[in-house]
Amino acid sequence: MIKRVLTTCPYCGVGCGFYLDVRDGRIVGVIPSRSNSVAKGHLCVKGWHAHEPVQHPDRLTKPLIKKNGVFKEASWDTALDYVARRLKEIKAKYGPDALAVCTSARCTNEENFLMMKFARAALGTNNVDHCARTCHSATVSGLNQSFGSGASTNSYDELPRMDCILIIGSNPTEAHPIVGWRVRSAIDNGAKIIVCDPRRILSAESADIHIQHYPGTDIPLINAMINFIVSENLHAQDFIRERTEGFDELWRIVKDYTPESVQAITGVEAALIKRAAKLYATSKQSCIMYSLGITEHTVGTDNVMSIANLAMVTGHVGREFSGVYPMRGQNNVQGACDMGALPDVYSGYQPVTDAAVRRKFEKAWAVSLPSKKGLTLTDMMTKAVEGDMKCFYIIGEDQVRTDPDTHMIERALANLEFLVVQEIFLSETAKKADVILPGASYAEKDGTFTCAERRFQRVRRAIEPLAGKTDGEIICEISKRLGYEMESAPSKVCDEMSALTPMFTGVSFQRLEANGLQWPVPAKNHPGTPIVHLGKFKRGRGKFAPLNHKPPAEVPDHEYPFILSTGRMLFHYNSGTMTKRVPDLLRECPSNFVQLNPADAKERGIGKRQNVRVKTRRGELVAPAEITDKIKKGVLWMPFHFSDEPTNVLTNSAFDPVCKIGEYKACAARIEKV
Ligand code: SF4
């Protein structure tokens, strides 16, 4: 007898719904849900295999305590007592801000809410953050400044009916395949596609215009598009006058960025920039889709605001069939941000520094809360290297493999007095822990994820937790040992969250049963909000940001003559912890490689699949060369999924000063034949 459990995909931020088929307590397959409003009966290759890592023999099922450098199994009580005792000791010795919590975009909203409550109410620190810091913190800060809300403005369902989709720094066919399928539907319906990407990605093959600019030159490119649009009188003058502010300040900067003047910086002919600008501006229903190619720069926040500038100049935002789509990376990175797993805000982006907001949470949680903003993940790592951070509690993240500059992260973790890692597999970060607590996968818990179109969707338990506890239960048991009890039942946590969060007031498990709800949901009977900023931006008037080009922190020079960029592939996901345990996915792409242009390969005498050493100022690794004209001369590209050949030993941890995101997408590198 097969039990069919409807749940949400644990991989990317698209948020496809599917059924897990369960027989005799084991998951035996995945079936797409035709009624799910995101997937509409489709899944990508990762989704079809999403059940396989759940019951993999490598799963951690027992708590492990390290003694003399060796992990030994322990009972739950022993491990939890030990963790609670060490947290108490470190807090007593150094104060609460010597501890930090890194929560997880792979976990549910309810677990993220519990984890941020645990940090603030039980530990007494606002040092709580998660991987959005390294992927879309620039979106939160940038779109918030421009529009007043740091999330997607419109919905997936509008995509197939767009006339023009401008895709910049995003690879939807590989990184967000079911959104890539919606883009394909738009093409079939006659939409024009503009792809701006240093590589000829799959979307570029079917695009009307492909702009192959150098990594780190998005602002001059977009400024030049705005320059042409305004010079040709293609801008939306009524929209600019009635709904925005700061246009004159924008123009004072942008007037100097003619398409001709940015040719040398961007490596793109002026005529192509003009064609793209005209197509985007004059199409009736135009939107912009972007992702980490925009955000993961030292100018990530500026890049995002530059995109908002372009959308507002043309009036392609704040109405149906328009907008800005930041494609979120992880399944619940939107939700982790929304739940306040950030150092400066509670759930719903309510500032920790606002005394009235703080009083509300203090009253509800019956505890005094810290008033000072906490540290970002970037700053936590720096403090750990300097010796000022003593303890991390990390849940469901592999910083050693996913953060830029691996060696610096290793130094940071080695400097801690105590590291707790809650994980489902023995990740590189878990190996460095003092205690490993075995977590539960998405298939073993109830809760919600929020996808990139701001949609809360249900996650449902298909099998019992392999290690006996969900992540929420583990957090609550540690909290209880610290003297602060929390409710762990997911539906009750959801109710607590919505009662404290005005923009999620109408969210409850019961209301999410059918097809979820898109936030804001400000009242119990509110139907949700597929399009935000209709008629008026959340901040009132949309704000133009006058932005000048700033080059990446590292630019090519005589010693390191290439620009190295990194990204995702269809068959793998992040550090590969789950996908490398799926034989069909591993077979398609078993190991790392470096892409380079044929001209660069010829100059250096490098042959097809020949091993090359890639070096940056931070590290080096050896990988086979993939020689392809899909990449621009002078640029190298590597995926970051392979923990045995970790690309992030090369990347640069230089960060955006506003949102503290690292610059994964551009650093100086060189290659040598091995
Ligand atoms: Fe899962 Fe993303 Fe693939 Fe959908 S597109 S099945 S959410 S990995």
XYZ file of C-alpha atoms in Angstrom, residues 150-662:
513
model
C 13.414 43.250 -0.690
C 11.665 40.485 -2.608
C 10.235 39.589 -6.011
C 7.662 42.119 -7.201
C 5.592 39.757 -9.387
C 4.619 36.094 -9.845
C 5.768 33.132 -11.948
C 2.374 32.876 -13.653
C 2.978 36.197 -15.409
C 6.220 35.033 -17.056
C 4.733 33.099 -20.014
C 2.756 36.206 -21.014
C 5.675 38.670 -21.008
C 6.637 40.378 -24.265
C 10.261 40.779 -23.184
C 12.323 39.116 -20.440
C 15.727 40.571 -19.599
C 17.815 37.918 -17.830
C 20.957 39.287 -16.210
C 23.390 37.353 -13.998
C 21.011 34.412 -13.883
C 21.040 30.990 -15.513
C 17.429 29.833 -15.164
C 17.655 26.662 -17.269
C 20.312 25.233 -14.939
C 19.861 26.980 -11.594
C 16.046 27.398 -11.566
C 14.871 24.953 -14.229
C 11.117 25.184 -13.732
C 11.281 28.967 -14.026
C 13.484 28.324 -17.066
C 10.570 26.284 -18.438
C 8.244 29.290 -17.875
C 10.715 31.445 -19.831
C 10.608 28.813 -22.589
C 6.798 29.102 -22.609
C 7.160 32.879 -23.005
C 9.426 32.304 -26.032
C 6.842 29.930 -27.510
C 4.260 32.696 -27.011
C 6.439 35.155 -28.954
C 8.386 36.884 -26.159
C 11.769 38.414 -26.913
C 14.610 37.419 -24.621
C 17.688 39.462 -23.718
C 20.429 37.596 -21.857
C 23.286 39.527 -20.250
C 25.907 37.018 -19.126
C 29.664 36.598 -19.597
C 28.948 33.028 -20.785
C 26.741 31.818 -23.615
C 24.453 29.963 -21.224
C 21.592 27.823 -22.532
C 19.096 30.712 -22.267
C 21.438 32.774 -24.464
C 21.171 30.150 -27.236
C 17.488 30.956 -27.665
C 17.762 34.676 -26.857
C 17.178 37.461 -29.351
C 20.082 39.405 -27.890
C 23.035 38.087 -25.922
C 25.196 40.685 -24.205
C 28.441 39.033 -23.134
C 29.822 41.630 -20.754
C 32.796 41.170 -18.445
C 32.007 40.002 -14.879
C 31.697 43.004 -12.576
C 30.557 45.525 -15.226
C 26.786 45.419 -14.683
C 26.422 49.040 -13.543
C 28.097 50.628 -16.587
C 26.046 48.308 -18.798
C 22.731 49.231 -17.146
C 23.644 52.918 -16.913
C 24.346 52.890 -20.647
C 20.953 51.272 -21.320
C 19.251 53.972 -19.218
C 21.311 56.662 -20.980
C 20.088 55.445 -24.379
C 16.463 55.039 -23.225
C 16.293 58.596 -21.878
C 18.248 60.100 -24.796
C 15.792 58.492 -27.226
C 12.793 59.624 -25.169
C 11.764 56.029 -24.480
C 11.468 56.563 -20.721
C 8.139 56.459 -18.863
C 7.846 60.141 -18.028
C 4.438 59.989 -16.309
C 5.514 57.027 -14.165
C 8.772 58.756 -13.208
C 6.931 61.972 -12.288
C 4.066 60.368 -10.359
C 5.675 57.375 -8.663
C 9.390 57.973 -8.182
C 11.966 60.363 -6.725
C 15.597 61.150 -7.493
C 15.449 60.998 -11.309
C 17.447 64.243 -11.738
C 20.217 62.901 -9.484
C 20.237 59.656 -11.475
C 20.490 61.529 -14.767
C 23.385 63.671 -13.523
C 25.420 60.446 -13.263
C 23.935 58.422 -16.118
C 24.226 61.139 -18.775
C 27.963 60.408 -19.006
C 27.466 56.652 -19.511
C 26.802 56.607 -23.237
C 26.791 53.148 -24.834
C 29.945 54.158 -26.724
C 31.751 55.206 -23.532
C 31.250 51.827 -21.785
C 32.379 49.630 -24.697
C 35.912 49.246 -23.357
C 34.819 48.533 -19.752
C 32.056 46.062 -20.587
C 33.542 44.540 -23.734
C 30.178 45.033 -25.493
C 29.540 46.991 -28.694
C 27.442 50.123 -28.262
C 25.010 49.034 -30.987
C 24.124 45.865 -29.072
C 23.520 47.794 -25.843
C 21.215 50.164 -27.741
C 19.258 47.293 -29.308
C 18.749 45.655 -25.925
C 17.745 48.938 -24.256
C 15.202 49.693 -26.969
C 13.714 46.213 -26.913
C 13.298 46.180 -23.117
C 11.936 49.752 -22.940
C 9.485 49.568 -25.839
C 8.019 46.129 -25.160
C 4.677 46.534 -23.438
C 5.117 43.731 -20.910
C 8.783 43.607 -19.839
C 10.404 42.193 -16.733
C 13.923 41.641 -15.384
C 15.131 38.374 -13.875
C 18.419 38.293 -11.980
C 20.297 36.119 -9.560
C 23.732 35.646 -8.026
C 25.606 37.035 -11.041
C 24.241 40.386 -9.875
C 24.336 40.004 -6.107
C 27.646 38.256 -5.389
C 29.852 41.282 -5.903
C 31.421 43.936 -3.723
C 28.858 46.204 -5.426
C 25.993 43.694 -5.034
C 23.601 46.177 -3.414
C 24.415 48.815 -6.059
C 23.889 46.259 -8.832
C 20.420 45.457 -7.476
C 19.516 49.144 -7.196
C 20.776 49.655 -10.736
C 18.297 47.014 -11.927
C 15.554 48.808 -9.986
C 16.598 52.057 -11.732
C 16.128 50.433 -15.141
C 12.723 49.009 -14.202
C 11.500 52.380 -12.880
C 12.865 54.472 -15.761
C 10.765 52.376 -18.130
C 7.733 52.001 -15.825
C 8.141 48.216 -15.996
C 7.329 47.638 -12.326
C 4.364 48.123 -10.007
C 1.849 46.533 -12.344
C 0.879 43.168 -13.793
C 3.179 41.600 -16.436
C 6.238 43.598 -15.437
C 8.570 43.671 -12.469
C 11.840 42.481 -11.012
C 12.348 38.780 -10.256
C 15.311 38.038 -7.958
C 15.649 34.256 -8.316
C 16.450 33.006 -4.822
C 18.962 30.192 -4.555
C 17.960 27.831 -1.767
C 14.528 26.317 -1.202
C 13.799 28.513 1.817
C 16.262 31.375 1.663
C 13.334 33.759 1.162
C 11.642 32.303 4.231
C 14.750 32.350 6.429
C 15.057 36.100 5.729
C 11.318 36.601 6.294
C 11.519 34.779 9.657
C 14.142 37.197 10.980
C 17.133 34.867 10.747
C 19.119 38.069 10.280
C 21.107 40.115 12.814
C 19.056 43.309 12.580
C 15.414 42.238 12.280
C 12.782 39.964 13.807
C 10.263 38.173 11.572
C 8.707 40.349 8.858
C 11.761 42.651 8.829
C 10.791 44.349 12.112
C 13.957 46.102 13.357
C 15.532 44.891 16.608
C 16.516 48.513 17.246
C 12.874 49.710 17.279
C 11.936 49.903 20.976
C 8.188 49.384 20.361
C 8.834 46.296 18.223
C 11.253 44.932 20.797
C 8.741 45.483 23.619
C 6.155 43.498 21.620
C 8.502 40.506 21.300
C 9.655 40.849 24.929
C 6.055 40.726 26.120
C 5.204 37.719 23.940
C 8.375 35.824 24.853
C 8.494 36.955 28.524
C 12.173 37.817 28.344
C 14.395 40.869 28.006
C 15.887 41.087 24.494
C 19.176 42.605 23.261
C 18.770 46.011 21.598
C 22.040 46.158 19.649
C 22.174 44.765 16.096
C 24.052 41.475 15.852
C 26.891 40.502 13.547
C 26.506 39.361 9.964
C 27.887 35.953 9.042
C 30.773 37.731 7.278
C 31.637 39.676 10.432
C 31.193 36.603 12.653
C 33.882 34.816 10.621
C 36.224 37.812 10.803
C 35.692 38.047 14.590
C 36.383 34.332 14.910
C 39.667 34.703 13.020
C 40.565 37.579 15.360
C 39.672 35.441 18.397
C 36.713 37.546 19.562
C 34.028 34.995 18.663
C 34.062 31.879 20.820
C 31.162 29.677 19.790
C 29.045 28.934 16.711
C 25.900 26.838 16.561
C 25.460 26.033 12.848
C 22.419 24.267 11.488
C 22.195 22.848 7.969
C 24.981 24.858 6.327
C 28.421 23.868 5.048
C 30.351 27.138 5.327
C 33.693 25.458 4.711
C 32.572 24.552 1.200
C 30.097 27.315 0.371
C 31.668 30.502 1.748
C 34.331 32.347 -0.233
C 38.003 31.880 0.698
C 37.846 28.391 2.237
C 41.163 28.721 4.070
C 39.934 31.814 5.929
C 36.739 29.982 6.992
C 38.824 27.027 8.226
C 40.957 29.406 10.307
C 37.797 30.994 11.756
C 36.262 27.666 12.809
C 39.559 26.369 14.197
C 39.764 29.440 16.449
C 36.439 28.753 18.202
C 36.269 27.288 21.679
C 33.116 25.356 20.818
C 31.405 24.474 17.532
C 28.052 22.687 17.311
C 26.869 21.557 13.881
C 23.394 20.158 13.265
C 23.467 18.301 9.941
C 22.060 15.384 7.971
C 25.420 14.339 6.433
C 29.026 14.585 7.600
C 29.816 17.826 5.753
C 33.255 19.456 5.750
C 31.949 21.940 8.333
C 30.519 19.130 10.487
C 33.943 17.434 10.510
C 35.306 20.483 12.337
C 32.613 20.426 15.049
C 32.990 19.544 18.724
C 29.478 18.101 18.678
C 27.399 16.955 15.699
C 23.654 16.745 16.219
C 21.897 14.638 13.546
C 19.195 16.750 11.910
C 16.121 15.752 9.934
C 15.595 16.125 6.184
C 12.615 17.932 4.621
C 10.797 14.591 4.296
C 10.825 13.989 8.055
C 9.152 17.186 9.233
C 6.095 19.406 9.014
C 6.329 23.100 8.327
C 6.492 25.643 5.512
C 8.984 26.944 2.934
C 8.662 30.295 1.147
C 9.727 30.298 -2.493
C 11.084 33.067 -4.721
C 7.624 34.384 -5.611
C 6.959 35.026 -1.864
C 4.685 31.975 -1.623
C 4.388 30.134 1.699
C 3.902 26.429 0.940
C 3.452 23.407 3.167
C 6.170 20.862 3.854
C 4.711 17.598 5.156
C 6.221 14.703 7.058
C 6.402 11.543 4.950
C 8.516 9.394 7.283
C 9.599 9.597 10.926
C 12.886 11.458 11.639
C 15.753 9.013 11.080
C 17.603 10.280 14.153
C 14.441 10.494 16.224
C 14.060 14.285 16.390
C 13.290 17.162 14.044
C 15.562 20.207 13.971
C 12.885 22.247 15.735
C 12.690 19.704 18.557
C 16.490 19.703 18.959
C 16.608 23.513 19.223
C 13.785 23.491 21.793
C 15.462 20.787 23.882
C 18.707 22.781 24.079
C 16.749 25.937 24.877
C 14.918 24.162 27.703
C 18.259 23.071 29.175
C 19.313 26.730 29.100
C 16.238 27.555 31.162
C 14.084 28.962 28.342
C 11.218 26.767 27.124
C 9.804 27.154 23.597
C 6.843 25.541 21.847
C 8.116 23.191 19.112
C 4.925 22.020 17.330
C 5.278 23.510 13.796
C 1.655 24.685 13.390
C 1.808 26.435 16.769
C 5.146 28.054 15.908
C 3.555 29.275 12.664
C 0.638 30.741 14.653
C 3.050 32.454 17.059
C 5.010 33.890 14.133
C 1.922 35.235 12.353
C 0.561 36.769 15.567
C 3.814 38.734 15.975
C 4.319 39.684 12.322
C 1.913 42.146 10.652
C 2.824 41.188 7.063
C 2.089 37.483 7.803
C -1.022 37.887 10.005
C -3.157 35.725 7.710
C -0.690 32.829 7.465
C -1.656 29.543 9.145
C -1.216 25.872 8.246
C -4.931 25.632 7.579
C -4.896 28.487 5.056
C -1.841 27.084 3.241
C -3.412 23.680 2.597
C -4.389 24.221 -1.060
C -1.723 26.193 -2.884
C -0.092 28.326 -0.234
C -0.257 32.103 0.022
C 1.942 34.879 -1.351
C 2.911 37.518 1.195
C 2.036 40.146 2.318
C -0.967 38.481 3.960
C -1.865 41.255 6.417
C -5.237 39.915 7.686
C -6.781 36.564 8.640
C -8.969 36.544 5.520
C -6.527 38.320 3.159
C -6.117 36.374 -0.130
C -2.364 37.040 -0.456
C -0.496 39.382 -2.815
C 0.686 38.096 -6.211
C 1.938 41.569 -7.246
C 3.435 44.130 -4.871
C 3.841 47.912 -5.341
C 0.593 48.145 -7.342
C -0.269 51.856 -7.612
C 2.314 52.800 -4.974
C 5.693 51.499 -3.858
C 5.926 50.045 -0.376
C 8.223 52.949 0.585
C 5.878 55.506 -1.045
C 7.844 56.724 -4.066
C 10.341 54.453 -5.777
C 13.840 55.844 -5.218
C 16.385 56.139 -8.033
C 19.976 55.503 -6.955
C 22.695 57.438 -8.833
C 25.450 54.834 -9.196
C 28.929 54.951 -10.656
C 30.956 51.962 -11.813
C 33.315 50.495 -9.236
C 35.502 47.632 -10.455
C 35.667 44.331 -8.538
C 37.998 44.173 -5.523
C 40.475 42.261 -7.679
C 40.997 43.013 -11.351
C 43.283 41.116 -13.737
C 46.943 42.113 -13.772
C 50.222 40.787 -15.121
C 50.451 38.077 -12.427
C 46.771 37.019 -12.477
C 45.524 37.920 -15.976
C 42.081 36.223 -15.941
C 38.745 37.051 -14.323
C 37.463 33.923 -12.545
C 33.706 33.589 -12.087
C 31.733 30.718 -10.518
C 28.206 29.317 -10.665
C 25.729 26.454 -10.562
C 24.959 23.513 -12.815
C 21.727 21.654 -13.512
C 22.792 18.314 -12.021
C 24.182 19.522 -8.715
C 23.242 21.697 -5.851
C 25.473 23.891 -3.694
C 28.251 21.876 -2.029
C 26.832 18.644 -3.485
C 26.094 17.186 -0.030
C 22.824 15.753 -1.327
C 23.241 15.575 -5.118
C 26.573 13.747 -5.059
C 24.699 10.953 -3.244
C 22.342 10.531 -6.206
C 24.068 8.189 -8.731
C 22.147 9.496 -11.763
C 23.145 13.091 -11.007
C 26.755 12.194 -10.220
C 27.018 10.212 -13.466
C 26.071 13.300 -15.496
C 28.732 15.438 -13.871
C 31.143 13.619 -11.547
C 33.843 16.235 -10.932
C 35.022 19.811 -11.195
C 36.318 21.541 -14.335
C 37.326 24.969 -15.552
C 35.900 26.593 -18.683
C 38.158 28.741 -20.840
C 38.027 30.288 -24.288
C 39.780 28.462 -27.214
C 42.013 31.482 -27.867
C 43.253 31.495 -24.265
C 43.788 27.722 -24.404
C 45.763 27.989 -27.662
C 47.979 30.795 -26.322
C 48.926 28.570 -23.380
C 49.118 25.279 -25.286
C 46.307 23.767 -23.228
C 44.461 20.851 -24.832
C 40.931 19.528 -24.350
C 40.350 17.963 -20.870
C 44.009 18.556 -20.017
C 44.559 19.232 -16.324
C 45.328 22.839 -15.456
C 46.261 24.469 -12.173
C 43.993 27.413 -11.367
C 45.583 29.856 -8.944
C 44.418 32.953 -7.128
C 45.936 34.934 -4.280
C 44.089 32.685 -1.805
C 44.675 29.179 -3.086
C 44.981 26.809 -5.999
C 43.484 23.615 -7.352
C 43.847 21.320 -10.327
C 40.939 20.635 -12.679
C 40.495 19.538 -16.303
C 40.071 22.287 -18.905
C 36.790 22.555 -20.775
C 37.630 24.605 -23.849
C 34.567 26.383 -25.166
C 33.677 29.470 -27.143
C 30.730 29.880 -24.773
C 33.041 31.864 -22.538
C 34.591 35.203 -23.326
C 38.329 35.513 -23.841
C 40.042 36.513 -20.598
C 37.365 34.899 -18.401
C 37.425 31.544 -16.552
C 34.357 29.843 -15.083
C 34.043 27.018 -12.559
C 31.118 25.353 -10.779
C 31.317 25.202 -6.976
C 29.617 21.874 -6.231
C 32.554 19.554 -5.689
C 33.863 19.243 -2.159
C 36.909 17.206 -3.231
C 38.062 19.991 -5.581
C 36.587 22.980 -3.768
C 36.361 26.028 -6.019
C 35.927 28.330 -3.043
C 39.595 27.947 -2.065
C 40.029 30.385 -4.982
C 37.195 32.903 -4.515
C 37.537 36.256 -2.845
C 35.980 37.061 0.529
C 36.097 40.816 -0.193
C 32.558 41.938 0.539
C 29.890 44.510 -0.220
C 30.096 47.165 2.535
C 26.298 47.413 2.858
C 25.087 43.810 2.906
C 28.434 42.013 3.498
C 28.011 39.594 0.586
C 31.260 38.045 -0.701
